[in-house]
PDB file of C-alpha atoms in Angstrom:
ATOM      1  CA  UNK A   1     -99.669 139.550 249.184  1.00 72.00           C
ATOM      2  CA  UNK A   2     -96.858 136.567 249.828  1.00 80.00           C
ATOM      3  CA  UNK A   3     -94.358 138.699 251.757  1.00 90.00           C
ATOM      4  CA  UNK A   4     -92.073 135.500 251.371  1.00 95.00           C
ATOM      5  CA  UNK A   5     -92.153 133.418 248.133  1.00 97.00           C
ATOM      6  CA  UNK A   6     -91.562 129.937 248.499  1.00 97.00           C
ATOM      7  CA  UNK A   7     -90.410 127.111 245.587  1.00 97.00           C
ATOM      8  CA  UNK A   8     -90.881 124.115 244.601  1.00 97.00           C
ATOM      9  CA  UNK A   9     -94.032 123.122 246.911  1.00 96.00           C
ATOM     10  CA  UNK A  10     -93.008 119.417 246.669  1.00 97.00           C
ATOM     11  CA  UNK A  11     -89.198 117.821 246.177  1.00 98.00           C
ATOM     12  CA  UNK A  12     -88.080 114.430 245.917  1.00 98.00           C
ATOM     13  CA  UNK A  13     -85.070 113.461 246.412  1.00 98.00           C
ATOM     14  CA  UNK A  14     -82.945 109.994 246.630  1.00 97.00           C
ATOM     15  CA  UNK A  15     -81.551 108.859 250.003  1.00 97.00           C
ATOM     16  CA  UNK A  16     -77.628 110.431 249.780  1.00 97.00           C
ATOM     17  CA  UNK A  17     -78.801 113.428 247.804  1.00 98.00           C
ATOM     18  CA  UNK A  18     -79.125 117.139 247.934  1.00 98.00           C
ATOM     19  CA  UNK A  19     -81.980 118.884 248.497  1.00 98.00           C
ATOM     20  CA  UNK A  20     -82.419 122.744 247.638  1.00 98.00           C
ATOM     21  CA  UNK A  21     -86.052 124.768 248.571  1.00 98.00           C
ATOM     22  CA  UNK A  22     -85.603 128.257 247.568  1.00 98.00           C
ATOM     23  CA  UNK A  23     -87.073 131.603 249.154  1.00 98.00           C
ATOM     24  CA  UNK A  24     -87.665 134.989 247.652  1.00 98.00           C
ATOM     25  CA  UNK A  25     -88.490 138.021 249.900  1.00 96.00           C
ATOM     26  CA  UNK A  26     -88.941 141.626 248.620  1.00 93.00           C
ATOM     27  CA  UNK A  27     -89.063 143.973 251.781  1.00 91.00           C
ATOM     28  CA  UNK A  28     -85.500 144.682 252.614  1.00 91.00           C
ATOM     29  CA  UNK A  29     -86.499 145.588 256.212  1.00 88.00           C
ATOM     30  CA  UNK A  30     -86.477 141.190 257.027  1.00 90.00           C
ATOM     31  CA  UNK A  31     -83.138 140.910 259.004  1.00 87.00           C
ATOM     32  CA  UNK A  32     -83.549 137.537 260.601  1.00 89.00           C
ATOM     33  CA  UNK A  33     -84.207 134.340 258.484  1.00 93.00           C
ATOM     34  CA  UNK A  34     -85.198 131.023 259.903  1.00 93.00           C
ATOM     35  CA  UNK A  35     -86.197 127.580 258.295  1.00 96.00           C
ATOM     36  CA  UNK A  36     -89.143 125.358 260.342  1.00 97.00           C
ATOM     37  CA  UNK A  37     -88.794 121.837 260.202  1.00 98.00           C
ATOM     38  CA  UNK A  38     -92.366 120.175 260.311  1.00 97.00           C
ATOM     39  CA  UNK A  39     -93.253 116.012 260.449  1.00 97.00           C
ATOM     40  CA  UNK A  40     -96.648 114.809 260.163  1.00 94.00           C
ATOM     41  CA  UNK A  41     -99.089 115.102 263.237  1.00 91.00           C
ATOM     42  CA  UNK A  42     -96.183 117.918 264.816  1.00 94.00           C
ATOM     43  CA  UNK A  43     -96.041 121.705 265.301  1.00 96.00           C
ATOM     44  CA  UNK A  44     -92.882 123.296 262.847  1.00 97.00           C
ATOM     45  CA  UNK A  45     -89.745 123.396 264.829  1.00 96.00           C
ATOM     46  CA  UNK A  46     -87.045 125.758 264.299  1.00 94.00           C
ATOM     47  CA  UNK A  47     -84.111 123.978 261.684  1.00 96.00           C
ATOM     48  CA  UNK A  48     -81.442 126.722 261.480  1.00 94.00           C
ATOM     49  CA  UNK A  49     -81.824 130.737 260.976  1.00 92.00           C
ATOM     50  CA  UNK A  50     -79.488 133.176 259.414  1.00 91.00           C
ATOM     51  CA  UNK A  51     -79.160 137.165 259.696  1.00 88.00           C
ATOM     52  CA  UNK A  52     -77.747 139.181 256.676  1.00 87.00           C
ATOM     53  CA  UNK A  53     -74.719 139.881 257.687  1.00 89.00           C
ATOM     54  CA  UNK A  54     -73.273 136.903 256.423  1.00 91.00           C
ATOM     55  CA  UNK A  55     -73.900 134.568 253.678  1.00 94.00           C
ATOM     56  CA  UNK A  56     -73.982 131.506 254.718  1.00 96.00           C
ATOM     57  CA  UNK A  57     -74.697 129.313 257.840  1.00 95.00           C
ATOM     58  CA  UNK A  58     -74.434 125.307 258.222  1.00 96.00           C
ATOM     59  CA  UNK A  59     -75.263 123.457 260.962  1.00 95.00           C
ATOM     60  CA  UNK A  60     -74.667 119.355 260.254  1.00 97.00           C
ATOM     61  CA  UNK A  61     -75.562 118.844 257.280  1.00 98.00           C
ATOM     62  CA  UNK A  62     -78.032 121.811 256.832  1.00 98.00           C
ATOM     63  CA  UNK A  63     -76.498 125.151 255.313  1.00 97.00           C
ATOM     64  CA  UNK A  64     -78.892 127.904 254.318  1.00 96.00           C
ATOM     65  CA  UNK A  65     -77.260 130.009 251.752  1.00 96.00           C
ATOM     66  CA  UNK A  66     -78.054 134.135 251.694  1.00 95.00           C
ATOM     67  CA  UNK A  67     -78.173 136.612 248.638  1.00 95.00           C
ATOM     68  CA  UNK A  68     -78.675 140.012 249.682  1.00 93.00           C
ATOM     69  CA  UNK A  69     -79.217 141.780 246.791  1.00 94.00           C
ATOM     70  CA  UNK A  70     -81.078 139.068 245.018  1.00 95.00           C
ATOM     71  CA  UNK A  71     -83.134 138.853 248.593  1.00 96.00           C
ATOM     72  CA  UNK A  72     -82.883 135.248 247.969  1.00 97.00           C
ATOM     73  CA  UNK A  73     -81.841 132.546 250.445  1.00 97.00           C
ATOM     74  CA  UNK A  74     -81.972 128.594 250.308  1.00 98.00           C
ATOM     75  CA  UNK A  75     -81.785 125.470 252.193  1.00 98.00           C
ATOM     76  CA  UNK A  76     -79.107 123.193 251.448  1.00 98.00           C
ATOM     77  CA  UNK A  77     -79.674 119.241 252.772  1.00 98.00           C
ATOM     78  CA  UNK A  78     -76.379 117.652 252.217  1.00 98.00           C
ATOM     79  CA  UNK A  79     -76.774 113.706 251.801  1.00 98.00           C
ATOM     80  CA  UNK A  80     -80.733 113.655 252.404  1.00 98.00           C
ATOM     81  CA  UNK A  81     -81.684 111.068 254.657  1.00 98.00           C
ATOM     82  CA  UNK A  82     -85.510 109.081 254.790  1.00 97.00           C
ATOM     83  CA  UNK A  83     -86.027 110.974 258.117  1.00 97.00           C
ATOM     84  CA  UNK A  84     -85.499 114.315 256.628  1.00 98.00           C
ATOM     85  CA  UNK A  85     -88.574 113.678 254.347  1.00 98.00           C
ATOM     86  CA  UNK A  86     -91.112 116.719 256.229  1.00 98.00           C
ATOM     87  CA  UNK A  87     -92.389 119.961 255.250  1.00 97.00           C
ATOM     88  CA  UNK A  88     -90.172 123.023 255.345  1.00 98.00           C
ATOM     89  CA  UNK A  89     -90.908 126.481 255.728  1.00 97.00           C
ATOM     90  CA  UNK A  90     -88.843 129.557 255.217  1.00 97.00           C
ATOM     91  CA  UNK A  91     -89.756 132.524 256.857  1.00 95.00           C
ATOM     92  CA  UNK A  92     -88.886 136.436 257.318  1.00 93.00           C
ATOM     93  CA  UNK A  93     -89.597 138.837 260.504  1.00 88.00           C
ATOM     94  CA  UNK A  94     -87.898 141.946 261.261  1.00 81.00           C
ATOM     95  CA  UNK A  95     -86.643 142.361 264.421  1.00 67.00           C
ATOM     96  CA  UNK A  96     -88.057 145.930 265.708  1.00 59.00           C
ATOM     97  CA  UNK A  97     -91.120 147.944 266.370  1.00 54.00           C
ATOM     98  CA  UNK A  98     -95.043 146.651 266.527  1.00 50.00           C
ATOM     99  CA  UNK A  99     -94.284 143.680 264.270  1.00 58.00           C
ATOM    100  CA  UNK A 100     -91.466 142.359 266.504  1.00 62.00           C
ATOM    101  CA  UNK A 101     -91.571 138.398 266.941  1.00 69.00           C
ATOM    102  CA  UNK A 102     -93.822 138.023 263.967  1.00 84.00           C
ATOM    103  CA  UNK A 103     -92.801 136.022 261.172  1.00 90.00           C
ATOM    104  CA  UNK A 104     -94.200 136.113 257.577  1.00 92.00           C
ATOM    105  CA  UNK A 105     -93.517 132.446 256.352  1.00 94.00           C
ATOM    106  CA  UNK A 106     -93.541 130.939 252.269  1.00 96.00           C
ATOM    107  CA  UNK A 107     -96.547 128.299 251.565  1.00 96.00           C
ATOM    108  CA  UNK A 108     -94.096 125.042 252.187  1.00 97.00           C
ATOM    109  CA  UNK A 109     -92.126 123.008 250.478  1.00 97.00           C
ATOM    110  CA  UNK A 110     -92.774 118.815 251.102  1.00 97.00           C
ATOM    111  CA  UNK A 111     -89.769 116.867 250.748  1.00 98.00           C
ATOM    112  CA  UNK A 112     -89.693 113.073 250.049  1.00 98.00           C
ATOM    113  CA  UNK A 113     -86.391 111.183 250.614  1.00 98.00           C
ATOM    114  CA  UNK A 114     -86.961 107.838 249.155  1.00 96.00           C
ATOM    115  CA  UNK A 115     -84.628 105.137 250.759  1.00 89.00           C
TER     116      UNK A 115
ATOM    117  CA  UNK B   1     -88.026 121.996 277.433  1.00 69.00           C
ATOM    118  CA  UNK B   2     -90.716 124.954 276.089  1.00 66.00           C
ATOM    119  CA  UNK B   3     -94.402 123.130 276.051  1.00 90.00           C
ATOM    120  CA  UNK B   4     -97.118 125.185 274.312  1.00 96.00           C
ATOM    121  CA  UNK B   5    -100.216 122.990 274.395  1.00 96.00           C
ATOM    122  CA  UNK B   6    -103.399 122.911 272.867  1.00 96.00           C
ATOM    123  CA  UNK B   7    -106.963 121.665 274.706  1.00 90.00           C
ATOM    124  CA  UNK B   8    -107.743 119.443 271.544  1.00 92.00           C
ATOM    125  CA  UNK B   9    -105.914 117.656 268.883  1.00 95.00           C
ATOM    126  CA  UNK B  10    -109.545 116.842 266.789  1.00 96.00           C
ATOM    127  CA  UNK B  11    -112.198 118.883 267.160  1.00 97.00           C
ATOM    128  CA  UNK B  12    -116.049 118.245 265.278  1.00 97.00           C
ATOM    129  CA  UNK B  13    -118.041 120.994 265.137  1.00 97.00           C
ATOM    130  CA  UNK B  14    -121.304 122.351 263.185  1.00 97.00           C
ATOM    131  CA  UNK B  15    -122.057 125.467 261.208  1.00 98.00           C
ATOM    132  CA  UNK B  16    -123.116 128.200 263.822  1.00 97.00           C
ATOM    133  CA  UNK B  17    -121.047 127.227 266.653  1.00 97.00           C
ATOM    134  CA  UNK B  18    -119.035 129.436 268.483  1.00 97.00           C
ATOM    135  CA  UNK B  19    -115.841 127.043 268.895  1.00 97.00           C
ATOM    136  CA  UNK B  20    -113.013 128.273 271.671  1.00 97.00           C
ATOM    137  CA  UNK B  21    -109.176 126.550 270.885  1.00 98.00           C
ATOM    138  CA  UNK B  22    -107.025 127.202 273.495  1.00 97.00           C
ATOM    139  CA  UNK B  23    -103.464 127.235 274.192  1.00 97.00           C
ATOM    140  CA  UNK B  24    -101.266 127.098 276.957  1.00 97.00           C
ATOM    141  CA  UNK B  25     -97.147 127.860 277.152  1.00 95.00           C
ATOM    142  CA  UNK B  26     -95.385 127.202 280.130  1.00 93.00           C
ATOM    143  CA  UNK B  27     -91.925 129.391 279.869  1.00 88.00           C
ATOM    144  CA  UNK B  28     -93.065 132.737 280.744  1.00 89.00           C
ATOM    145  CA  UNK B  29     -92.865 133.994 277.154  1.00 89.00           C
ATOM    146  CA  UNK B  30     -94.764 137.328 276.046  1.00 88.00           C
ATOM    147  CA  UNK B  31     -95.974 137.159 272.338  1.00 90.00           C
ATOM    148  CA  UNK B  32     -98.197 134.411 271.312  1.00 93.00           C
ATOM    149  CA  UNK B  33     -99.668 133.749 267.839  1.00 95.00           C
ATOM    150  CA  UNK B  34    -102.849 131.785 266.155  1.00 97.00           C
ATOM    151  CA  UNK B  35    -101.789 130.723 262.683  1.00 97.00           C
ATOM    152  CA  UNK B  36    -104.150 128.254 260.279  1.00 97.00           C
ATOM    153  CA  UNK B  37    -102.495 125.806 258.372  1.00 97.00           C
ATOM    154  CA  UNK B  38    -103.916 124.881 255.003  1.00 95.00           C
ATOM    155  CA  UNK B  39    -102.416 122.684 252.206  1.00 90.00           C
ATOM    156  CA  UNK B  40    -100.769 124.843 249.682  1.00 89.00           C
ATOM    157  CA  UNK B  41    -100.963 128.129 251.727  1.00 92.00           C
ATOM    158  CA  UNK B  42     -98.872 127.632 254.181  1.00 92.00           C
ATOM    159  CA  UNK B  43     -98.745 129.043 257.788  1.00 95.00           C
ATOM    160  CA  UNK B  44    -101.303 132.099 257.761  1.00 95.00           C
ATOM    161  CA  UNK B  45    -101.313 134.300 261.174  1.00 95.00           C
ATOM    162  CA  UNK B  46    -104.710 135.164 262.506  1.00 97.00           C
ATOM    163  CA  UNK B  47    -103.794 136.866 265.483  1.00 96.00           C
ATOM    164  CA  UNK B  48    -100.682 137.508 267.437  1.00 93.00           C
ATOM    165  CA  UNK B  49    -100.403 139.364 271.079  1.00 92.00           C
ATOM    166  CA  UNK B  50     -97.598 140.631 272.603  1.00 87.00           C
ATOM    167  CA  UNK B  51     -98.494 141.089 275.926  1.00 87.00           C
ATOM    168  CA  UNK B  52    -101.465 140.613 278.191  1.00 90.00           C
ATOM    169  CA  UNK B  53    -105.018 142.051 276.931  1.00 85.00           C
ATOM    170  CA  UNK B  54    -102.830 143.280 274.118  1.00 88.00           C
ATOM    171  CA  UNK B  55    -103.813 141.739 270.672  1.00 92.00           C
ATOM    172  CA  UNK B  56    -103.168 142.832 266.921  1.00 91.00           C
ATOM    173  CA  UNK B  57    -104.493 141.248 263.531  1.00 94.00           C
ATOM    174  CA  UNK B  58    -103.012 138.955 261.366  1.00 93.00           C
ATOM    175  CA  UNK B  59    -103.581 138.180 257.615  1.00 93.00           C
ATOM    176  CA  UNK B  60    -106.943 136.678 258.405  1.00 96.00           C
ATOM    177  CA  UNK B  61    -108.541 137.961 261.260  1.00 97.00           C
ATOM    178  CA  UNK B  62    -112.263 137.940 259.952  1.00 96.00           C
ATOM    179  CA  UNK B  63    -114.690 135.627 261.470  1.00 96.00           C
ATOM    180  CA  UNK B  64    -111.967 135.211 264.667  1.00 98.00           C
ATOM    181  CA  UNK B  65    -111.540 137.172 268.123  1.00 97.00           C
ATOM    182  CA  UNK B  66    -108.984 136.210 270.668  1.00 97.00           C
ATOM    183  CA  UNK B  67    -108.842 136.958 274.356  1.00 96.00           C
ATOM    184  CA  UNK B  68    -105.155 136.838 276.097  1.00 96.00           C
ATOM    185  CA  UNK B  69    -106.512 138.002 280.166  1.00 94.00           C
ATOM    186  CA  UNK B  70    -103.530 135.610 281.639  1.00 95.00           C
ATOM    187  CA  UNK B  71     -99.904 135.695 280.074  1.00 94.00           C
ATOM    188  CA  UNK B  72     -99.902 132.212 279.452  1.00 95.00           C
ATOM    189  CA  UNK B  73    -102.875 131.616 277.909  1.00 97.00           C
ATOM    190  CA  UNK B  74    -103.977 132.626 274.695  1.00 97.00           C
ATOM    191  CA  UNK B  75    -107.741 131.804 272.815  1.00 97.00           C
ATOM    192  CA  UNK B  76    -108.685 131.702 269.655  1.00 98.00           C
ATOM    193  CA  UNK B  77    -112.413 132.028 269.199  1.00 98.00           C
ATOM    194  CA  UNK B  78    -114.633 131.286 266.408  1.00 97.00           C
ATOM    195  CA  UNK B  79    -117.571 133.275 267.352  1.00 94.00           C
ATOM    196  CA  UNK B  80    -120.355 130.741 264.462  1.00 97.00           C
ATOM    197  CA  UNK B  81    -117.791 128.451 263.056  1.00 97.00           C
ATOM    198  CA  UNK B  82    -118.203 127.936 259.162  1.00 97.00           C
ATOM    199  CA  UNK B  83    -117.521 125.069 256.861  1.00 97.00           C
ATOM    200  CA  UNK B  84    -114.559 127.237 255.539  1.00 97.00           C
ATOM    201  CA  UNK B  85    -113.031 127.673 258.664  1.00 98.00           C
ATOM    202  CA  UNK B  86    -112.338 123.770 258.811  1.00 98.00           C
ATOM    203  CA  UNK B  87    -108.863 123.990 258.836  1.00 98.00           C
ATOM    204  CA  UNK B  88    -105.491 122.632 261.043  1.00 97.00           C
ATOM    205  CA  UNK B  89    -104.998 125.668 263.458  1.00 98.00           C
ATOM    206  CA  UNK B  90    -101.599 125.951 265.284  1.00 98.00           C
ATOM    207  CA  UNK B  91    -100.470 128.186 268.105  1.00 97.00           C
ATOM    208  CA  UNK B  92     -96.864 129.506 269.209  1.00 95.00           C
ATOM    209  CA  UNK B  93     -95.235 131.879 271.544  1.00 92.00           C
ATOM    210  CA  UNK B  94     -91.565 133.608 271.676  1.00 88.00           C
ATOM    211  CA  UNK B  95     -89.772 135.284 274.010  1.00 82.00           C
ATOM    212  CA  UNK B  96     -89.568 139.093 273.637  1.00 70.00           C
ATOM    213  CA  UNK B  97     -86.114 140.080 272.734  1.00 66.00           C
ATOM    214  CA  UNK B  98     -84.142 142.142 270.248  1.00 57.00           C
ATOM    215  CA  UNK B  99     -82.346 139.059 269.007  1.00 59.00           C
ATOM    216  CA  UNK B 100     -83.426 136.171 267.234  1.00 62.00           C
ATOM    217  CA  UNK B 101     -86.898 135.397 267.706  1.00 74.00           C
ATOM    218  CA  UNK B 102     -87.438 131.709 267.614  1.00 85.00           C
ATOM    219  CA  UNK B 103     -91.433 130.454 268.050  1.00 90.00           C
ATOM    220  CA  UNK B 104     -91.572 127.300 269.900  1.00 92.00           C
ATOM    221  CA  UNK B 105     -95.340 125.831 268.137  1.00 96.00           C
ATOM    222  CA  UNK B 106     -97.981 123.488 270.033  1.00 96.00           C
ATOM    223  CA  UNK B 107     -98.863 120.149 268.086  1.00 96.00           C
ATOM    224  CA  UNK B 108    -102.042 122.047 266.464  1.00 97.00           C
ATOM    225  CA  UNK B 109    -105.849 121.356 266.625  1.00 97.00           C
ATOM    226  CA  UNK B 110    -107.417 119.970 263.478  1.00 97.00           C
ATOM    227  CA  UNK B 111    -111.193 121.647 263.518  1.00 98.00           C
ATOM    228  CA  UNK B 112    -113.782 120.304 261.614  1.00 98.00           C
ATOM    229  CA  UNK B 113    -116.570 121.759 260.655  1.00 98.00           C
ATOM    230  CA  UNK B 114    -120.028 120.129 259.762  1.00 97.00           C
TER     231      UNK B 114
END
């Protein structure tokens, strides 16, 4: 089953807006969160990652925003620019045992900044 | 700079083939993964290994087999490709570590299948 739910799967957004993708997880083991970054022809790229110990993280104008006991986080692009528009993935791992360094990721979310 | 590389960026193959994708990273790291990355699904692992001749399964190991015999090499190998296993496959590798565990991803192979 989708260890990490993923919404909407596409987003468009005008140029100088903000753009929200939304993640659900249900095991409460996850303790590291990261966002991939992904243009066309490219491998993802890590965006930004946040542990649960705190609730929110920005870097520029990316924040991702963490609810622990709704096991919900988000990814906040503040004034969306035309070379934002890529696919984004939010993903879950948990940092210990035989799983360590794998990461379960949602099914994508393709934003669209129109200019 | 990591580099993870992949031998092909296209590859055309037909039904029955056994098909080898390879992937090299040059920073020493220890776990490497095989994901397959379909529209609407997402990033699926196949395999992942965490150390040399180590391997364990993914989501969707079946009709794959990898072989890891140097650290910085890891194969994915379609032992008779199928028309369903036409697909964009991407590899990765991270550093082993009790902190964060950030994959550094090659550009991906896009393997068709005839």
């Amino acid at each position: 089953q989708q260890q990490v739910k993923q919404s909407p799967q596409s987003l468009i957004v005008q140029k100088g807006g903000i753009s929200i993708i939304n993640c659900a997880y249900e095991n409460t083991a996850f303790d590291y969160f990261p966002w991939y970054q992904q243009f066309p022809g490219k491998g993802p790229a890590l965006l930004i990652a946040i542990r649960p110990d705190v609730s929110e993280k920005k870097e520029g104008r990316f924040t991702i925003s963490f609810n622990k006991s709704a096991k919900q986080f988000s990814l906040h692009i503040m004034d969306s620019q035309p070379g934002d528009s890529a696919t984004y993935f939010c993903a879950a791992s948990i940092g210990r045992g035989s799983t360590l360094g794998r990461l379960y990721f949602g099914r994508g979310t393709q934003l669209t900044v129109w200019p | 700079d990591v580099k993870v590389t992949q031998s092909s960026r296209y590859l055309v193959k037909r039904t029955g083939e056994k098909v080898f994708l390879e992937c090299v990273q040059d920073m020493d790291h220890e776990n490497m993964f095989w994901y397959r990355q379909d529209p609407g699904l997402g990033l699926r692992l196949i395999y992942f290994s965490y150390d040399v001749k180590m391997k364990e399964k993914g989501d969707i190991p079946e009709g794959y087999s990898v072989s890891r015999e140097k650290k910085e090499r890891f194969s994915l190998i379609l032992e008779s490709a199928s028309t369903n296993q036409t697909s964009m496959y991407l590899c990765a590798s991270s550093l082993e570590t009790s902190g964060p565990m950030e994959q550094f991803f090659g550009p991906g192979t896009r393997l068709t299948v005839l």
